[in-house]
Short mmCIF file of C-alpha atoms in Angstrom, two decimals:
data_model
loop_
_atom_site.label_atom_id
_atom_site.label_comp_id
_atom_site.label_asym_id
_atom_site.label_seq_id
_atom_site.Cartn_x
_atom_site.Cartn_y
_atom_site.Cartn_z
CA MET A 1 44.20 -1.11 7.75
CA ILE A 2 42.30 1.85 9.42
CA VAL A 3 40.88 1.54 12.64
CA VAL A 4 37.70 3.22 13.83
CA ALA A 5 36.98 3.25 17.49
CA GLY A 6 33.78 4.63 19.30
CA GLU A 7 29.71 3.94 20.06
CA ALA A 8 27.24 1.74 18.05
CA LEU A 9 23.98 2.42 18.71
CA ILE A 10 20.77 2.42 17.18
CA ASP A 11 18.98 5.52 15.86
CA LEU A 12 15.15 4.89 16.05
CA VAL A 13 14.60 7.12 12.56
CA PRO A 14 10.77 8.33 12.10
CA ALA A 15 8.93 6.54 9.71
CA PRO A 16 7.59 7.80 6.70
CA LEU A 17 3.83 9.22 6.92
CA THR A 18 0.76 7.10 5.39
CA THR A 19 -2.86 7.54 5.62
CA THR A 20 -3.18 4.63 7.85
CA SER A 21 0.12 5.05 10.12
CA GLU A 22 -1.32 9.28 10.89
CA SER A 23 -4.83 7.93 11.77
CA ALA A 24 -4.19 4.91 13.82
CA SER A 25 -1.86 6.14 16.47
CA PRO A 26 -0.86 9.92 17.49
CA LEU A 27 2.23 8.76 18.38
CA PRO A 28 5.08 8.71 16.15
CA GLN A 29 6.65 5.69 14.20
CA LEU A 30 9.60 5.27 14.97
CA LEU A 31 12.22 2.48 12.48
CA PRO A 32 15.24 1.09 14.20
CA GLN A 33 18.44 1.38 12.16
CA ARG A 34 22.02 0.82 12.92
CA GLY A 35 24.16 3.70 13.50
CA GLY A 36 26.21 5.49 15.85
CA GLY A 37 29.19 8.32 14.04
CA PRO A 38 31.90 5.51 14.43
CA TYR A 39 29.97 2.79 13.67
CA ASN A 40 28.62 4.59 10.39
CA VAL A 41 31.90 5.47 9.47
CA ALA A 42 33.76 1.99 9.72
CA VAL A 43 30.74 0.77 7.34
CA ALA A 44 31.14 3.51 5.30
CA LEU A 45 34.98 2.53 5.07
CA GLY A 46 33.77 -0.93 4.34
CA ARG A 47 31.11 -0.16 1.52
CA LEU A 48 34.05 2.11 0.04
CA GLY A 49 36.85 -1.14 0.15
CA SER A 50 39.07 0.31 2.67
CA PRO A 51 40.37 -1.85 4.95
CA THR A 52 38.50 -1.61 8.29
CA SER A 53 38.26 -2.92 12.09
CA PHE A 54 36.01 -1.38 14.39
CA CYS A 55 37.11 -1.11 18.05
CA SER A 56 34.27 -0.50 20.58
CA ARG A 57 31.89 -2.62 22.78
CA VAL A 58 28.63 -3.81 21.93
CA SER A 59 25.73 -5.35 23.78
CA THR A 60 25.02 -9.48 23.58
CA ASP A 61 21.27 -8.40 23.06
CA ALA A 62 19.53 -8.45 19.81
CA PHE A 63 20.23 -4.87 18.28
CA GLY A 64 24.16 -6.10 19.35
CA ALA A 65 23.85 -8.86 17.15
CA ALA A 66 22.57 -6.80 14.52
CA LEU A 67 24.97 -3.87 14.91
CA LEU A 68 28.03 -7.12 14.34
CA SER A 69 25.75 -8.26 11.57
CA GLY A 70 26.27 -4.93 9.71
CA LEU A 71 29.94 -4.16 10.56
CA ARG A 72 30.70 -7.99 8.62
CA ASP A 73 28.26 -7.56 5.64
CA ALA A 74 30.64 -4.05 5.09
CA GLY A 75 33.43 -6.57 5.47
CA VAL A 76 34.51 -4.95 8.39
CA ASP A 77 36.88 -7.11 10.50
CA THR A 78 35.12 -6.98 14.45
CA GLU A 79 37.95 -8.92 16.36
CA LEU A 80 38.57 -5.76 18.02
CA VAL A 81 34.98 -5.78 19.25
CA GLN A 82 34.35 -5.95 23.28
CA ARG A 83 30.97 -7.73 24.30
CA GLY A 84 28.85 -7.08 27.28
CA SER A 85 25.52 -7.82 28.64
CA GLU A 86 24.30 -4.42 29.42
CA PRO A 87 21.63 -3.00 26.73
CA THR A 88 22.34 -1.29 23.38
CA THR A 89 22.57 2.99 23.33
CA LEU A 90 19.26 3.95 21.25
CA ALA A 91 19.06 7.66 20.09
CA VAL A 92 16.04 8.92 18.90
CA ALA A 93 15.80 10.59 15.45
CA ASP A 94 13.71 14.04 15.14
CA VAL A 95 14.35 15.12 11.49
CA GLY A 96 12.94 18.59 10.47
CA SER A 97 11.02 19.74 7.38
CA ASP A 98 14.85 20.20 5.57
CA GLY A 99 16.37 16.84 6.12
CA SER A 100 18.50 17.98 9.07
CA ALA A 101 18.15 15.33 12.60
CA GLY A 102 18.31 16.22 16.43
CA TYR A 103 18.63 13.67 19.20
CA GLY A 104 17.66 12.65 22.54
CA PHE A 105 19.72 9.42 23.73
CA TYR A 106 18.83 7.11 26.07
CA THR A 107 22.68 5.95 27.27
CA GLU A 108 22.52 5.18 31.06
CA GLY A 109 23.70 1.95 32.08
CA THR A 110 24.34 1.13 28.02
CA ALA A 111 27.07 -1.64 27.23
CA ASP A 112 29.36 0.93 24.84
CA ARG A 113 29.60 3.23 28.08
CA LEU A 114 32.11 0.33 29.68
CA PHE A 115 34.89 0.30 26.80
CA ALA A 116 38.51 -0.61 27.94
CA LEU A 117 41.70 0.04 26.21
CA PRO A 118 42.49 -2.80 24.26
CA PRO A 119 45.82 -3.78 24.41
CA ALA A 120 47.45 -3.19 20.84
CA LEU A 121 46.36 -2.35 17.56
CA PRO A 122 46.42 -5.21 15.01
CA GLU A 123 49.54 -5.16 13.23
CA GLY A 124 49.38 -3.08 9.84
CA ALA A 125 46.99 -0.63 11.39
CA THR A 126 47.88 2.89 9.91
CA ALA A 127 45.42 4.79 10.68
CA LEU A 128 42.53 5.21 14.27
CA SER A 129 39.44 7.62 13.55
CA VAL A 130 37.37 8.09 17.01
CA GLY A 131 34.83 10.88 17.83
CA THR A 132 30.88 11.16 18.81
CA CYS A 133 29.58 10.26 21.72
CA SER A 134 32.08 7.81 22.79
CA LEU A 135 34.36 10.47 23.90
CA VAL A 136 32.24 11.90 26.58
CA LEU A 137 30.47 9.11 28.04
CA GLU A 138 32.38 7.97 30.93
CA PRO A 139 34.21 5.67 31.85
CA GLY A 140 34.64 4.60 28.19
CA ALA A 141 35.74 8.20 27.34
CA SER A 142 38.77 8.07 29.06
CA ALA A 143 39.71 4.63 27.32
CA TYR A 144 39.33 6.00 24.15
CA GLU A 145 41.19 9.47 24.59
CA ALA A 146 44.11 7.03 25.80
CA LEU A 147 43.86 4.88 22.30
CA LEU A 148 43.65 8.21 20.95
CA ARG A 149 47.32 9.71 22.79
CA ARG A 150 49.04 6.39 22.92
CA GLU A 151 48.82 5.55 18.69
CA PHE A 152 49.76 8.65 18.26
CA ALA A 153 52.93 8.57 19.98
CA ASN A 154 53.26 5.13 18.18
CA GLY A 155 53.12 7.03 14.90
CA VAL A 156 49.36 5.88 13.77
CA PHE A 157 47.61 8.91 11.67
CA THR A 158 44.40 10.06 13.56
CA ALA A 159 41.70 11.61 12.88
CA LEU A 160 38.65 13.41 15.28
CA ASP A 161 35.22 14.17 14.68
CA PRO A 162 33.34 15.55 17.96
CA ASN A 163 30.58 15.04 16.57
CA ILE A 164 29.23 17.38 19.05
CA ARG A 165 25.98 16.30 21.30
CA PRO A 166 25.34 19.35 23.48
CA GLY A 167 22.60 17.33 25.44
CA LEU A 168 25.25 14.80 26.30
CA ILE A 169 28.07 17.31 27.68
CA ALA A 170 27.13 18.36 31.17
CA ASP A 171 30.06 20.51 31.42
CA ALA A 172 30.39 23.01 27.88
CA ASP A 173 33.50 24.96 29.29
CA ALA A 174 35.09 21.32 30.23
CA TYR A 175 34.46 19.76 27.37
CA ARG A 176 35.81 22.56 25.05
CA LYS A 177 39.31 22.34 27.49
CA ARG A 178 39.11 18.57 26.97
CA PHE A 179 39.28 19.19 23.26
CA LEU A 180 41.94 21.16 23.06
CA ALA A 181 44.27 19.12 24.88
CA TRP A 182 43.46 16.32 22.59
CA LEU A 183 44.29 18.63 19.24
CA PRO A 184 48.10 17.43 19.68
CA HIS A 185 47.61 13.87 19.45
CA VAL A 186 45.00 14.60 15.97
CA ALA A 187 46.67 14.76 12.59
CA LEU A 188 43.15 15.24 10.79
CA LEU A 189 40.28 17.21 12.38
CA LYS A 190 36.79 16.83 10.96
CA LEU A 191 34.31 19.28 12.31
CA SER A 192 30.61 20.44 11.09
CA ILE A 193 29.90 24.23 10.85
CA GLU A 194 27.71 23.93 13.88
CA ASP A 195 30.07 21.86 16.02
CA ALA A 196 33.15 24.78 14.94
CA LEU A 197 30.89 27.04 16.01
CA TRP A 198 29.84 25.07 19.19
CA LEU A 199 33.67 24.71 19.92
CA ALA A 200 34.33 28.34 19.52
CA ASP A 201 31.42 29.40 21.93
CA LEU A 202 30.31 31.49 18.53
CA GLY A 203 26.93 32.65 18.08
CA PRO A 204 25.22 31.38 14.65
CA ASP A 205 26.39 34.40 12.31
CA GLY A 206 30.26 32.62 12.71
CA ASP A 207 32.34 36.06 13.29
CA ASP A 208 36.26 35.13 14.43
CA LEU A 209 35.60 31.28 13.45
CA ASP A 210 38.48 31.46 10.72
CA THR A 211 40.83 32.56 13.46
CA HIS A 212 39.60 30.02 15.61
CA LEU A 213 39.92 27.13 12.92
CA THR A 214 43.53 28.92 12.15
CA ALA A 215 44.48 28.80 16.22
CA TRP A 216 43.21 24.78 16.51
CA LEU A 217 45.83 23.97 13.53
CA GLU A 218 48.18 25.76 15.63
CA TYR A 219 48.13 23.10 18.23
CA GLY A 220 49.78 20.44 15.53
CA SER A 221 46.90 19.00 13.60
CA ALA A 222 47.93 18.60 9.46
CA ALA A 223 44.59 19.82 8.71
CA ILE A 224 41.13 20.77 9.57
CA VAL A 225 38.31 19.83 7.21
CA LEU A 226 34.92 21.66 8.12
CA THR A 227 32.33 21.17 6.28
CA ARG A 228 28.95 23.35 5.86
CA GLY A 229 26.01 21.10 4.76
CA GLY A 230 24.86 21.49 1.04
CA ASP A 231 27.17 24.67 0.77
CA GLY A 232 30.23 22.18 0.48
CA LEU A 233 33.52 21.89 2.26
CA SER A 234 36.40 23.72 3.18
CA VAL A 235 39.80 22.90 4.52
CA TRP A 236 42.78 24.16 6.68
CA SER A 237 45.85 23.15 5.72
CA ARG A 238 49.54 23.39 6.58
CA GLY A 239 50.45 22.74 2.77
CA ALA A 240 47.69 24.34 0.98
CA GLY A 241 46.41 26.72 2.94
CA GLN A 242 42.35 27.30 3.17
CA VAL A 243 40.07 25.32 -0.10
CA SER A 244 36.90 25.24 -0.52
CA VAL A 245 34.75 22.95 -3.20
CA PRO A 246 31.08 23.22 -3.08
CA GLY A 247 28.26 21.04 -2.55
CA THR A 248 27.19 18.11 -4.83
CA LYS A 249 22.95 19.34 -5.47
CA VAL A 250 20.82 15.85 -3.95
CA THR A 251 17.22 16.10 -3.40
CA VAL A 252 17.51 15.57 0.93
CA VAL A 253 15.49 12.82 2.41
CA ASP A 254 18.01 13.43 5.63
CA THR A 255 21.06 14.32 6.70
CA ILE A 256 21.65 11.24 8.91
CA GLY A 257 25.04 10.03 8.75
CA ALA A 258 26.13 12.76 6.08
CA GLY A 259 28.88 13.95 8.30
CA ASP A 260 29.92 10.20 8.91
CA THR A 261 29.79 9.21 5.57
CA VAL A 262 32.19 12.69 4.54
CA ASN A 263 34.72 11.32 7.73
CA ALA A 264 35.22 7.63 5.91
CA ALA A 265 35.25 9.30 2.75
CA LEU A 266 38.38 11.54 3.34
CA LEU A 267 40.21 8.93 4.91
CA HIS A 268 39.69 6.30 2.06
CA ARG A 269 40.70 8.86 -0.42
CA LEU A 270 43.77 9.52 1.28
CA ARG A 271 44.46 6.32 1.55
CA GLU A 272 44.35 5.45 -2.16
CA ILE A 273 46.61 8.40 -2.68
CA ASP A 274 48.88 7.08 0.21
CA ALA A 275 48.99 9.91 2.21
CA LEU A 276 47.83 8.55 5.73
CA SER A 277 50.52 10.02 7.56
CA HIS A 278 50.64 13.50 9.41
CA ALA A 279 53.97 14.58 6.80
CA ALA A 280 51.98 13.88 3.78
CA VAL A 281 48.22 14.91 4.44
CA ALA A 282 50.41 18.42 6.09
CA GLY A 283 52.52 18.52 2.05
CA LEU A 284 49.33 17.83 0.04
CA ASP A 285 48.45 20.30 -2.31
CA ALA A 286 45.19 22.98 -3.50
CA GLU A 287 44.58 20.50 -6.33
CA VAL A 288 44.85 17.39 -4.31
CA TRP A 289 42.28 18.84 -1.92
CA ARG A 290 40.06 19.32 -4.35
CA ASP A 291 39.74 15.99 -5.56
CA VAL A 292 39.17 14.74 -1.84
CA LEU A 293 36.97 17.64 -0.66
CA GLY A 294 35.02 16.48 -4.35
CA PHE A 295 35.06 12.62 -3.27
CA ALA A 296 33.85 13.56 0.23
CA ALA A 297 30.61 15.84 -1.33
CA ARG A 298 29.41 13.07 -3.44
CA ALA A 299 30.00 10.60 -0.92
CA ALA A 300 27.68 12.47 1.48
CA ALA A 301 25.23 13.54 -0.97
CA LEU A 302 24.44 10.27 -1.68
CA THR A 303 24.06 9.35 1.83
CA CYS A 304 21.59 12.26 2.34
CA SER A 305 19.34 10.97 -0.55
CA ARG A 306 17.93 7.99 1.47
CA SER A 307 16.67 7.13 4.85
CA GLY A 308 19.27 6.91 7.80
CA ALA A 309 22.81 6.33 7.55
CA GLU A 310 22.92 4.21 4.32
CA PRO A 311 26.40 5.41 3.25
CA PRO A 312 27.57 4.35 -0.34
CA TYR A 313 29.61 1.73 -2.21
CA ALA A 314 32.35 2.19 -4.34
CA TRP A 315 30.88 1.41 -7.15
CA GLU A 316 28.03 4.47 -6.76
CA LEU A 317 30.37 6.91 -6.89
CA SER A 318 32.67 5.43 -9.59
CA ALA A 319 29.72 5.64 -12.05
#
């Protein structure tokens, strides 16, 4: 079983403009959609057919009930979900003309921030995936960090997707130091190109990024996967060196949830080939990595072809 730990929230996504809606009000029309990086990863894994459990703290309000319903519809186990009466975190998405999304967050006093370290993961848990806002917002961030360190020490395959949201990070230098402290406890690190540049404190031209990725790999991870949007994916691996695949061409509606789908697709494919261990991933050759990355690229393209975080089902990728 793959355990995904982190926040579940509601994305407020711009509704498609119509003549009626455009003339009725100068305010944007926003549609609530279930989201949060870890939540999207869990739903994507469930839809792909991987046994998955979600570990989080979710509100007892109507949004929280909808979030749990979405997990169960995807076949995700919710026994590790803690509940609280505080409101659900909200994220307002601002979708650009190219489909890229920025976010404003409403996190003060919300349920997911009060996550507490569970005593144990379910028997049979082989992998743990963490990331995004859950590793920023205290006091829950320290509990998620403790979970990552404990399960890595227990021999569980660990995956990290920082999914950087700069507006939530009060002290960038402190966060970058904390990130480096996580790496010895991470088997698979997944980053977008934007995340990597921010963590390396580099400009948009990306000079010297390869040096940083190589250095981060030396902290102990088996592999680092870098997503480049429509330009595809690359991996820096102990066994295969650097391997890249092109992106899958698609008409982009928005990119919400695309990186989360990549994260889930990587874990799902690695589970299918019985490679959810640090040693197995470190030993994968270039041909296997092209298959794993290509599968993730196709899955992400399907997510980008529809509004909001709507990851694909297994049948859509086998058609």
